[in-house]
Coordinates of C-alpha atoms and ligand atoms in Angstrom, one line a residue:
M366 CA -6.9 -39.7 5.8
H367 CA -3.7 -41.2 4.7
K368 CA -2.2 -37.8 4.3
K369 CA -3.2 -36.9 7.8
R370 CA -1.4 -39.9 9.2
T371 CA 1.8 -39.2 7.3
Y372 CA 1.8 -35.7 8.5
R373 CA 1.2 -36.7 12.1
R374 CA 4.2 -39.1 11.9
R375 CA 6.4 -36.3 10.5
A376 CA 5.2 -33.9 13.1
K377 CA 5.8 -36.4 15.8
E378 CA 9.3 -37.0 14.6
Q379 CA 10.0 -33.3 15.1
S380 CA 10.9 -32.6 18.6
D381 CA 8.9 -29.3 18.8
S382 CA 5.7 -29.5 20.8
D383 CA 2.6 -28.0 19.4
E384 CA 2.9 -25.2 21.8
E385 CA 6.4 -24.4 20.6
I386 CA 5.2 -24.4 17.0
S387 CA 2.4 -22.0 17.7
N388 CA 4.7 -19.7 19.7
V389 CA 7.3 -19.5 16.9
I390 CA 4.5 -18.6 14.4
T391 CA 3.0 -16.0 16.7
D392 CA 6.4 -14.5 17.5
A393 CA 7.5 -14.4 13.9
T394 CA 4.8 -11.8 13.3
S395 CA 4.6 -10.4 9.8
I396 CA 7.8 -9.0 8.4
P397 CA 7.3 -5.4 7.4
K398 CA 5.1 -4.9 4.4
P399 CA 7.1 -3.5 1.6
L400 CA 6.4 -1.1 -1.3
G401 CA 4.3 0.8 1.1
L402 CA 1.1 0.4 -0.8
S403 CA -0.7 -0.3 2.3
F404 CA -0.9 2.3 5.0
D405 CA -0.7 0.2 8.1
D406 CA 2.2 0.7 10.5
S407 CA 3.9 -2.5 9.7
L408 CA 6.9 -0.6 8.3
E409 CA 7.7 0.5 11.8
S410 CA 10.2 -2.3 12.2
E411 CA 12.4 -2.3 15.2
S412 CA 15.6 -2.5 13.1
P413 CA 18.1 0.2 13.9
F414 CA 18.9 3.0 11.5
I415 CA 21.5 1.4 9.3
P416 CA 23.9 2.7 6.7
R417 CA 23.2 1.5 3.2
A418 CA 25.3 -1.5 2.3
P419 CA 26.2 -2.1 -1.4
Q420 CA 23.4 -3.8 -3.2
P421 CA 24.2 -7.2 -4.5
R422 CA 23.1 -7.5 -8.1
S423 CA 22.2 -10.8 -9.8
E424 CA 24.1 -11.9 -12.8
A425 CA 21.1 -11.3 -15.0
N426 CA 20.8 -7.7 -13.7
A427 CA 24.4 -6.9 -14.7
K428 CA 23.8 -8.0 -18.2
V429 CA 21.1 -5.4 -19.0
L430 CA 21.7 -2.0 -20.4
N431 CA 19.4 0.3 -22.2
D432 CA 21.1 0.8 -25.5
S433 CA 21.5 -1.5 -28.5
K434 CA 23.9 -3.6 -26.4
A435 CA 21.2 -4.1 -23.9
K436 CA 18.9 -5.5 -26.6
D437 CA 21.7 -7.9 -27.7
D438 CA 22.2 -9.0 -24.1
Q439 CA 18.6 -9.5 -23.5
E440 CA 18.3 -11.7 -26.5
T441 CA 21.1 -13.9 -25.4
S442 CA 20.1 -14.1 -21.7
E443 CA 17.6 -16.7 -20.7
A444 CA 14.7 -14.4 -20.2
P445 CA 14.0 -10.6 -20.3
I446 CA 14.0 -8.8 -16.9
L447 CA 10.4 -7.7 -17.6
E448 CA 8.3 -10.5 -19.0
G449 CA 5.4 -9.5 -21.2
A450 CA 5.9 -5.8 -20.4
D451 CA 5.0 -2.9 -22.8
P452 CA 7.6 -2.4 -25.5
R453 CA 7.8 1.2 -24.5
L454 CA 9.8 0.2 -21.4
T455 CA 13.5 -0.3 -21.3
I456 CA 15.9 -1.5 -18.6
K457 CA 19.0 0.1 -17.3
N458 CA 21.3 -1.2 -14.6
L459 CA 22.3 1.9 -12.6
E460 CA 25.2 1.9 -10.2
D461 CA 23.3 3.3 -7.3
K462 CA 19.8 1.8 -7.9
G463 CA 20.3 -1.5 -9.6
V464 CA 17.8 -2.6 -12.3
S465 CA 15.8 0.4 -13.2
V466 CA 12.9 0.8 -15.6
F467 CA 12.9 3.7 -18.1
A468 CA 10.6 5.0 -20.9
A469 CA 12.1 4.2 -24.3
T470 CA 9.6 6.8 -25.8
A471 CA 7.3 9.4 -24.3
I472 CA 4.3 7.8 -22.6
P473 CA 1.1 9.7 -21.8
A474 CA -0.7 9.5 -18.5
G475 CA -3.3 6.7 -18.1
Q476 CA -1.4 3.9 -20.0
T477 CA -1.2 0.3 -18.7
L478 CA 2.4 -0.8 -18.9
I479 CA 2.4 -4.1 -17.1
R480 CA -0.4 -6.5 -16.0
E481 CA 0.8 -9.3 -13.8
Q482 CA -0.2 -12.3 -11.7
P483 CA 1.8 -12.7 -8.5
Y484 CA 4.4 -15.5 -8.0
G485 CA 2.7 -15.9 -4.6
A486 CA 0.1 -13.9 -2.8
V487 CA -2.0 -14.4 0.3
I488 CA -4.8 -12.5 2.1
D489 CA -3.8 -10.6 5.3
D490 CA -4.7 -12.1 8.6
T491 CA -7.5 -9.6 9.3
N492 CA -9.1 -10.0 5.9
L493 CA -9.2 -13.8 5.7
T494 CA -13.0 -14.0 6.2
K495 CA -13.7 -11.1 3.8
Y496 CA -11.7 -12.0 0.7
C497 CA -11.5 -15.3 -1.2
T498 CA -8.1 -16.9 -0.7
A499 CA -7.9 -18.0 -4.3
C500 CA -9.2 -15.1 -6.4
F501 CA -8.9 -12.2 -3.9
K502 CA -12.4 -11.0 -4.7
A503 CA -14.6 -9.6 -1.9
S504 CA -18.0 -11.2 -1.6
E505 CA -21.3 -9.8 -0.4
Q506 CA -22.2 -13.3 0.6
P507 CA -20.5 -15.0 3.5
L508 CA -17.5 -17.0 2.2
S509 CA -17.3 -20.7 2.9
R510 CA -14.3 -21.8 4.9
C511 CA -12.1 -24.8 4.7
S512 CA -13.9 -27.4 6.9
S513 CA -10.6 -28.8 8.1
C514 CA -8.4 -25.9 9.1
K515 CA -11.3 -23.4 9.3
F516 CA -8.8 -20.8 8.4
L517 CA -8.9 -20.0 4.7
H518 CA -12.1 -18.8 3.0
Y519 CA -13.4 -19.1 -0.6
C520 CA -16.0 -17.5 -2.7
S521 CA -16.9 -20.7 -4.7
R522 CA -16.3 -24.4 -4.8
Q523 CA -14.3 -23.8 -8.0
C524 CA -11.9 -21.5 -6.2
Q525 CA -11.6 -23.9 -3.3
I526 CA -10.8 -26.9 -5.5
S527 CA -8.2 -25.0 -7.5
D528 CA -6.5 -23.7 -4.3
W529 CA -6.6 -27.1 -2.8
K530 CA -4.9 -28.7 -5.8
Q531 CA -2.2 -26.0 -6.0
Y532 CA -1.4 -25.2 -2.4
H533 CA -3.9 -25.9 0.4
S534 CA -3.7 -29.7 0.4
I535 CA -0.1 -29.3 1.5
E536 CA -0.6 -26.5 4.1
C537 CA -4.0 -27.6 5.5
P538 CA -2.8 -30.4 7.8
S539 CA -0.3 -28.1 9.5
Y540 CA -2.8 -25.2 9.8
T541 CA -5.3 -27.7 11.3
K542 CA -2.8 -28.9 13.8
I543 CA -1.5 -25.4 14.7
G544 CA -5.1 -24.2 15.1
K545 CA -4.3 -20.5 15.2
R546 CA -3.5 -17.5 13.2
I547 CA -0.5 -17.8 10.9
P548 CA 1.1 -14.5 9.8
A549 CA 0.6 -13.6 6.1
A550 CA 4.4 -13.5 5.4
V551 CA 4.8 -17.0 6.6
R552 CA 1.9 -18.2 4.5
C553 CA 3.1 -16.4 1.4
I554 CA 6.7 -17.7 1.6
T555 CA 5.3 -21.2 2.2
R556 CA 3.2 -21.0 -0.9
M557 CA 6.1 -19.7 -3.0
L558 CA 8.1 -22.7 -1.8
I559 CA 5.3 -25.1 -2.7
R560 CA 5.2 -23.5 -6.2
R561 CA 9.0 -23.8 -6.4
A562 CA 8.9 -27.5 -5.5
N563 CA 6.2 -28.2 -8.1
D564 CA 7.7 -26.1 -10.9
P565 CA 11.4 -25.3 -10.2
T566 CA 11.8 -23.4 -13.5
S567 CA 9.3 -20.8 -12.5
F568 CA 11.3 -19.9 -9.5
K569 CA 14.1 -18.5 -11.7
T570 CA 12.1 -15.2 -11.9
V571 CA 12.3 -14.9 -8.1
E572 CA 15.9 -15.9 -7.9
R573 CA 16.9 -13.0 -10.2
L574 CA 15.4 -10.4 -7.8
T575 CA 17.4 -8.1 -5.6
V576 CA 18.3 -9.7 -2.3
G577 CA 19.6 -6.8 -0.2
K578 CA 20.9 -9.5 2.1
D579 CA 24.2 -7.8 3.0
A580 CA 22.4 -4.7 4.2
V581 CA 20.0 -6.6 6.5
P582 CA 21.0 -5.9 10.2
E583 CA 21.7 -8.9 12.4
K584 CA 18.7 -8.1 14.6
V585 CA 16.4 -8.3 11.6
K586 CA 18.0 -11.5 10.4
M587 CA 17.2 -13.0 13.8
K588 CA 13.5 -12.3 13.1
Y589 CA 13.9 -13.9 9.6
A590 CA 15.4 -17.0 11.3
Q591 CA 12.1 -17.3 13.3
L592 CA 10.2 -17.0 10.1
I593 CA 12.2 -19.9 8.6
M594 CA 11.3 -22.0 11.6
A595 CA 7.7 -21.1 11.2
V596 CA 7.7 -22.1 7.5
R597 CA 9.5 -25.3 8.4
Q598 CA 6.5 -26.2 10.6
I599 CA 4.2 -26.0 7.7
L600 CA 6.1 -27.3 4.7
P601 CA 6.9 -31.0 4.1
A602 CA 10.6 -31.5 4.6
K603 CA 11.2 -32.5 1.0
M604 CA 9.9 -29.1 -0.2
M605 CA 12.0 -27.1 2.3
P606 CA 15.2 -25.5 0.9
S607 CA 18.3 -25.1 2.9
A608 CA 18.2 -22.4 5.7
G609 CA 20.5 -20.2 3.5
D610 CA 18.2 -20.4 0.5
T611 CA 15.2 -19.7 2.6
M612 CA 16.9 -16.7 4.2
E613 CA 17.6 -15.4 0.7
L614 CA 14.0 -15.8 -0.2
I615 CA 12.9 -14.0 2.9
C616 CA 15.3 -11.1 2.1
R617 CA 14.0 -11.0 -1.5
F618 CA 10.5 -11.1 -0.2
T619 CA 11.0 -8.2 2.2
V620 CA 12.5 -5.9 -0.4
N621 CA 10.4 -6.9 -3.4
S622 CA 6.9 -7.9 -2.2
M623 CA 4.0 -5.5 -2.0
S624 CA 0.6 -5.1 -0.5
V625 CA -2.3 -6.2 -2.6
L626 CA -5.0 -3.5 -2.4
G627 CA -8.7 -3.7 -2.8
F628 CA -11.4 -1.7 -4.5
D629 CA -11.0 1.1 -2.0
Y630 CA -7.2 1.1 -2.1
A631 CA -7.0 -0.5 1.4
G632 CA -4.8 -3.5 2.1
V633 CA -6.2 -6.9 1.3
G634 CA -3.1 -9.1 1.2
V635 CA 0.6 -9.3 0.3
G636 CA 2.2 -10.7 -2.8
L637 CA 5.4 -11.0 -4.8
F638 CA 5.1 -9.7 -8.4
T639 CA 8.4 -10.3 -10.1
N640 CA 8.0 -7.7 -12.9
V641 CA 6.4 -4.6 -11.3
C642 CA 8.7 -4.9 -8.3
R643 CA 11.5 -3.8 -10.7
L644 CA 10.3 -0.2 -10.5
N645 CA 12.4 1.9 -8.2
H646 CA 10.9 4.3 -5.7
S647 CA 10.2 8.0 -5.9
C648 CA 8.2 10.0 -3.3
W649 CA 6.7 11.8 -6.3
P650 CA 6.1 8.9 -8.7
N651 CA 4.9 8.9 -12.3
C652 CA 3.4 5.5 -12.1
A653 CA 1.1 3.6 -9.7
I654 CA 0.0 0.1 -9.2
T655 CA -3.7 -0.8 -8.8
F656 CA -5.1 -4.3 -8.4
E657 CA -8.0 -6.2 -10.0
G658 CA -8.4 -9.2 -7.7
K659 CA -4.8 -10.3 -7.4
T660 CA -3.7 -9.0 -10.8
A661 CA -1.3 -6.0 -10.4
V662 CA -1.7 -3.3 -13.0
L663 CA 1.0 -0.8 -13.5
R664 CA -0.1 2.5 -15.1
T665 CA 1.4 5.9 -15.8
I666 CA -0.3 8.6 -13.7
G667 CA 1.5 11.4 -15.3
H668 CA 3.1 12.2 -18.7
V669 CA 6.4 10.5 -18.9
E670 CA 9.2 11.9 -21.1
E671 CA 11.4 9.8 -23.3
S672 CA 14.3 8.4 -21.3
E673 CA 12.6 9.3 -18.0
E674 CA 12.7 6.8 -15.2
L675 CA 9.4 5.1 -14.3
C676 CA 8.9 5.0 -10.5
I677 CA 6.3 4.0 -8.0
S678 CA 6.1 4.9 -4.4
Y679 CA 7.0 2.2 -1.8
I680 CA 5.7 4.1 1.2
D681 CA 3.0 6.5 2.1
V682 CA 4.4 9.9 0.9
M683 CA 2.0 11.7 3.3
E684 CA 4.8 11.3 5.8
P685 CA 7.3 14.2 6.2
Y686 CA 10.8 14.1 4.7
E687 CA 12.6 12.6 7.8
T688 CA 10.1 9.8 8.3
R689 CA 10.2 8.9 4.6
Q690 CA 14.0 8.8 4.6
E691 CA 14.0 6.7 7.7
R692 CA 11.6 4.1 6.4
L693 CA 13.2 3.7 3.1
L694 CA 16.6 3.3 4.6
E695 CA 15.3 0.8 7.2
Q696 CA 13.4 -1.4 4.9
Y697 CA 14.9 -0.9 1.4
Y698 CA 18.5 0.2 2.4
F699 CA 18.7 3.3 0.3
K700 CA 18.7 7.1 0.7
C701 CA 16.0 8.7 -1.3
Q702 CA 17.2 11.5 -3.6
C703 CA 14.0 12.0 -5.5
K704 CA 12.7 15.3 -6.7
L705 CA 10.4 15.7 -3.7
C706 CA 13.1 14.9 -1.2
G707 CA 15.3 17.5 -2.9
I708 CA 12.6 20.1 -2.6
T709 CA 11.3 19.3 0.8
K710 CA 14.6 19.8 2.5
D711 CA 13.7 23.4 2.0
I712 CA 10.0 23.4 2.8
D713 CA 7.8 20.3 3.4
I714 CA 4.1 21.0 3.5
R715 CA 3.8 17.7 5.4
S716 CA 5.4 19.2 8.4
A717 CA 4.9 22.9 7.6
L718 CA 3.3 25.7 9.7
R719 CA 0.3 27.7 8.4
C720 CA 0.3 31.2 7.2
L721 CA -1.1 33.7 9.7
R722 CA -3.4 35.2 7.1
K723 CA -6.7 33.2 7.3
D724 CA -7.3 33.5 3.5
C725 CA -3.8 32.3 2.5
T726 CA -3.1 28.6 2.0
G727 CA 0.7 29.2 1.9
A728 CA 3.1 27.2 4.1
V729 CA 5.7 28.4 6.5
R730 CA 8.9 26.4 6.9
Y731 CA 9.0 24.3 10.0
P732 CA 11.9 25.4 12.4
D733 CA 15.0 23.3 12.0
N734 CA 15.7 23.0 15.6
L735 CA 13.0 23.5 18.1
E736 CA 15.4 23.2 21.0
E737 CA 17.4 26.3 19.8
S738 CA 17.8 28.8 22.6
R739 CA 16.1 31.5 20.5
E740 CA 12.8 32.3 22.0
M741 CA 10.9 33.3 18.9
Y742 CA 10.7 31.6 15.5
T743 CA 10.4 34.0 12.6
S744 CA 9.8 32.9 9.0
L745 CA 7.9 34.0 5.9
C746 CA 4.9 32.5 4.2
S747 CA 5.8 30.8 0.9
V748 CA 2.9 32.4 -0.9
C749 CA 2.2 35.9 0.5
S750 CA 5.4 36.5 2.4
T751 CA 3.6 37.4 5.6
E752 CA 5.9 37.1 8.5
L753 CA 5.1 34.5 11.1
I754 CA 6.6 35.2 14.6
V755 CA 5.8 32.6 17.1
P756 CA 7.4 31.3 20.3
L757 CA 9.3 28.1 19.5
A758 CA 8.0 26.5 22.7
D759 CA 4.4 27.1 21.5
I760 CA 5.0 25.2 18.3
Q761 CA 6.5 22.3 20.2
E762 CA 3.8 22.2 22.8
R763 CA 0.9 22.3 20.3
Q764 CA 2.4 19.7 18.1
D765 CA 3.0 17.4 21.1
R766 CA -0.6 17.9 22.2
V767 CA -2.0 17.1 18.8
E768 CA 0.2 14.0 18.6
N769 CA -1.0 12.8 22.0
L770 CA -4.6 13.4 21.3
L771 CA -4.3 11.5 18.0
K772 CA -2.8 8.5 19.8
L773 CA -5.5 8.7 22.5
S774 CA -8.3 8.8 20.0
S775 CA -6.8 6.0 17.9
S776 CA -6.6 3.8 21.0
M777 CA -10.3 4.2 21.6
T778 CA -11.9 4.3 18.1
S779 CA -13.3 0.8 18.4
T780 CA -14.4 1.1 22.1
D781 CA -15.6 4.7 22.6
K782 CA -16.2 6.5 19.3
P783 CA -17.8 9.7 20.8
R784 CA -14.8 10.2 23.1
A785 CA -12.3 9.4 20.3
R786 CA -14.1 12.1 18.2
L787 CA -13.9 14.6 21.0
N788 CA -10.2 14.1 21.2
L789 CA -9.8 14.6 17.5
E790 CA -11.9 17.8 17.7
N791 CA -9.6 19.1 20.4
A792 CA -6.6 18.1 18.2
F793 CA -8.0 20.3 15.4
R794 CA -8.7 23.2 17.7
I795 CA -5.1 23.1 18.9
G796 CA -3.4 22.2 15.6
D797 CA -5.4 24.3 13.2
G798 CA -4.1 27.6 14.5
I799 CA -0.5 26.7 13.8
L800 CA -0.1 23.6 11.6
H801 CA -0.5 23.7 7.8
N802 CA -3.6 22.0 6.4
C803 CA -1.3 19.3 4.8
H804 CA 0.6 18.7 8.0
H805 CA 0.8 14.9 8.5
L806 CA -0.7 15.1 12.0
L807 CA -3.8 17.0 10.8
V808 CA -4.2 14.7 7.8
K809 CA -4.0 11.7 10.1
A810 CA -6.5 13.3 12.5
R811 CA -8.9 13.9 9.5
Q812 CA -8.5 10.3 8.3
Q813 CA -9.5 9.1 11.8
L814 CA -12.4 11.5 12.1
K815 CA -13.7 10.4 8.7
D816 CA -13.6 6.7 9.7
I817 CA -15.4 7.5 12.9
A818 CA -18.0 9.7 11.2
I819 CA -18.7 6.9 8.6
D820 CA -19.1 4.3 11.4
M821 CA -21.5 6.6 13.2
K822 CA -23.3 7.3 9.9
D823 CA -22.8 11.0 10.4
W824 CA -22.7 11.8 6.7
E825 CA -22.5 15.5 7.1
T826 CA -19.2 15.3 9.0
A827 CA -17.9 12.5 6.8
Y828 CA -18.6 14.5 3.7
S829 CA -17.0 17.7 4.9
V830 CA -13.9 15.9 6.3
T831 CA -13.5 13.9 3.1
K832 CA -13.5 17.1 1.1
Q833 CA -10.8 18.6 3.4
L834 CA -8.8 15.4 3.0
Y835 CA -9.1 15.5 -0.8
E836 CA -7.9 19.1 -0.8
A837 CA -4.8 18.1 1.2
Y838 CA -4.2 15.0 -0.9
Q839 CA -4.1 17.1 -4.0
H840 CA -0.9 18.7 -2.6
I841 CA 0.5 15.7 -0.8
Y842 CA 0.2 13.1 -3.7
P843 CA 1.0 13.5 -7.4
S844 CA -2.1 14.3 -9.4
N845 CA -4.0 11.3 -10.6
S846 CA -2.6 9.1 -7.9
P847 CA -5.1 6.4 -7.0
I848 CA -5.4 7.5 -3.4
T849 CA -6.6 11.0 -4.5
A850 CA -8.9 9.5 -7.1
I851 CA -10.5 7.2 -4.6
E852 CA -10.9 10.0 -2.2
C853 CA -12.8 11.9 -4.9
Y854 CA -15.0 8.9 -5.4
V855 CA -15.6 8.7 -1.7
I856 CA -16.8 12.4 -1.7
A857 CA -19.4 11.5 -4.3
K858 CA -20.5 8.5 -2.2
M859 CA -20.8 10.7 0.9
Y860 CA -22.8 13.3 -0.9
S861 CA -25.1 10.7 -2.3
N862 CA -25.7 9.5 1.3
L863 CA -26.6 13.0 2.3
H864 CA -28.7 13.9 -0.8
P865 CA -29.5 10.6 -2.6
E866 CA -31.8 12.2 -5.2
Y867 CA -30.4 13.5 -8.5
S868 CA -28.6 16.9 -8.3
W869 CA -26.1 18.7 -10.5
T870 CA -23.6 18.6 -7.6
L871 CA -23.9 14.8 -7.1
H872 CA -23.5 14.2 -10.8
A873 CA -20.5 16.6 -11.0
H874 CA -18.8 14.7 -8.0
Y875 CA -19.2 11.4 -9.8
V876 CA -17.9 12.8 -13.1
Q877 CA -14.9 14.3 -11.4
A878 CA -14.1 11.0 -9.7
L879 CA -14.5 9.1 -13.0
K880 CA -12.1 11.5 -14.7
L881 CA -9.4 10.9 -12.1
L882 CA -10.0 7.1 -11.8
E883 CA -9.8 6.7 -15.5
V884 CA -6.1 7.6 -15.3
C885 CA -5.0 5.1 -12.7
Y886 CA -7.5 2.3 -13.3
E887 CA -8.1 0.2 -16.4
T888 CA -11.3 0.8 -18.4
N889 CA -12.8 -2.5 -17.4
S890 CA -11.8 -2.4 -13.7
S891 CA -14.5 -3.0 -11.1
V892 CA -14.0 0.5 -9.7
L893 CA -14.7 2.2 -13.1
Q894 CA -17.6 -0.1 -13.9
S895 CA -19.2 0.8 -10.6
V896 CA -18.7 4.6 -11.0
R897 CA -20.0 4.4 -14.6
R898 CA -23.0 2.4 -13.4
E899 CA -23.7 5.1 -10.7
I900 CA -23.5 7.9 -13.3
R901 CA -25.8 6.0 -15.7
E902 CA -28.4 5.4 -12.9
L903 CA -28.3 9.1 -11.9
E904 CA -28.7 10.2 -15.5
A905 CA -31.6 7.8 -16.0
E906 CA -33.2 9.2 -12.8
Q907 CA -32.8 12.7 -14.1
S908 CA -34.3 11.8 -17.5
F909 CA -37.2 10.1 -15.8
A910 CA -37.8 13.2 -13.6
Q911 CA -37.6 15.5 -16.7
M912 CA -40.1 13.4 -18.6
Q913 CA -42.5 13.5 -15.6
R914 CA -42.1 17.2 -15.4
H915 CA -42.9 17.6 -19.1
G916 CA -46.0 15.4 -18.7
H917 CA -44.8 12.4 -20.7
D918 CA -46.6 9.2 -20.1
V919 CA -44.2 7.3 -18.0
Q920 CA -45.1 4.0 -16.5
Ligands
SAM1246 C1 11.9 -3.5 -5.3 S1 13.6 -3.3 -5.6 C2 13.5 -2.3 -7.1 C3 14.3 -2.9 -8.2 C4 15.8 -3.0 -8.0 N1 16.4 -1.7 -8.4 C5 16.4 -4.1 -8.6 O1 17.6 -4.1 -8.9 O2 15.8 -5.2 -8.8 C6 14.0 -2.2 -4.3 C7 15.5 -1.9 -4.3 O3 15.9 -1.1 -5.3 C8 16.7 -0.1 -4.9 N2 16.0 1.2 -5.0 C9 14.7 1.4 -5.3 N3 14.5 2.7 -5.4 C10 15.6 3.4 -5.2 C11 16.0 4.8 -5.2 N4 15.1 5.7 -5.4 N5 17.3 5.1 -5.0 C12 18.2 4.1 -4.8 N6 17.9 2.8 -4.8 C13 16.6 2.4 -5.0 C14 17.0 -0.3 -3.5 O4 18.2 -1.1 -3.4 C15 15.8 -1.2 -3.0 O5 16.1 -2.0 -2.0

């Protein structure tokens, strides 16, 4: 009660009306979600295409090297760059990439290298009622919400009490007063500042992260200024750093934070993890991050050679070369020169055309310039060398039509599923004849169709589309990537919806999923526990059926 009165007085002293506060918070809609682990469109920031500015490096970064000198330096500096990481990791400070993580020795696939709690993490706006704010676990039971702000939800009294003590007692009065949705980025930055105020030493790990400030365009800085105003409406004045410090934190947050993903690899929230964020990006990464609740787990998904750089992917690498480059430059201020970007300048299956031969899965290079005056486009299939001759205008027209149908269907998926589905079927009819199976537009169309089919409980379609997606993912993503592994698990689930009783095929689907998931998820993760349980149940069912067949006395 007393707290409420104090807050009110403070709020009154501020000249902004409630309306203004709410507007600022609504306007300062979430800053783009970095590290691309979620596949929403929040990376589509409005910032212009900007050249990369030199990356400012912190003093601590400059101290680290990968040789014996690095070890000496690390010993003398206050804290290692990677706290509690696997000893097989080593740090180099590269001219063009800044702090970079390397393998000191060969590391096989499927190894956990870092397990880490976030410095700050919050649930996304759309997931607040589905996931516990404190532990990030999804619950089958309805979550209980904070009775005051009615905004945050918890799975247990314990979670609510611990969250209240740490953070919520400070935010709750403002949330109650504002009375509407507060973007996740604002909430996350607020929480980091609360933690900083209560434990200033802990904030050193955040202060050492890359800022990227000098590369941030003015237009984006204006958005950040709105964010600062929004945070100021929530945080008590004594906890609020200077505008400059808050701007730095926001810049760090944009470049270093990442989406926290759930069981199904879909976005749950956003968080800042000061160790795993040190990994640089590659469009063909050898590591991936999965989450258990809000614990980030970094694992190798491929064999890593000694002295090889360890990388994760910041964006969805289903996108073609140009889009990937654009997004990385816009949000992370660098030009990607990874293995895949090098190759795909020649042929990129994500934007390729299909081979004319029906039985060939080969790709035909997408024309460089559709506006060229040449009437016909001629190119060879990468696999069977069959010549494709097609009018340039035809390629352009079909691609545009597929794109439009995709947009149309996406705008009506929640209101008119049958029509959305019809549009997608048309998109396939038009696109299939010319676009490669891994073309990003066809993949997106399949993803949409799968979601619709699942919503409509049309398991037959859902199963066959998921299988097609899985096939495409095997080429688009590195093997053992979580997204491919999860898709394989989804195939098993779809099949079991279609044919719930034991069958060799169903068992094989689960075993295949388990094999893939075991690489990117830890043994005791909830995903693996659930797949193993499903396999056990299937096997028990099969033994039971066998015993019955052989006339055993089963009760
Ligand atoms: C999340 S941080 C990664 C760690 C960072 N290297 C550091 O010094 O702390 C992201 C920043 O690292 C740099 N970076 C990451 N991947 C890169 C790459 N493939 N090529 C060049 N720079 C990269 C960019 O400056 C980017 O904004």
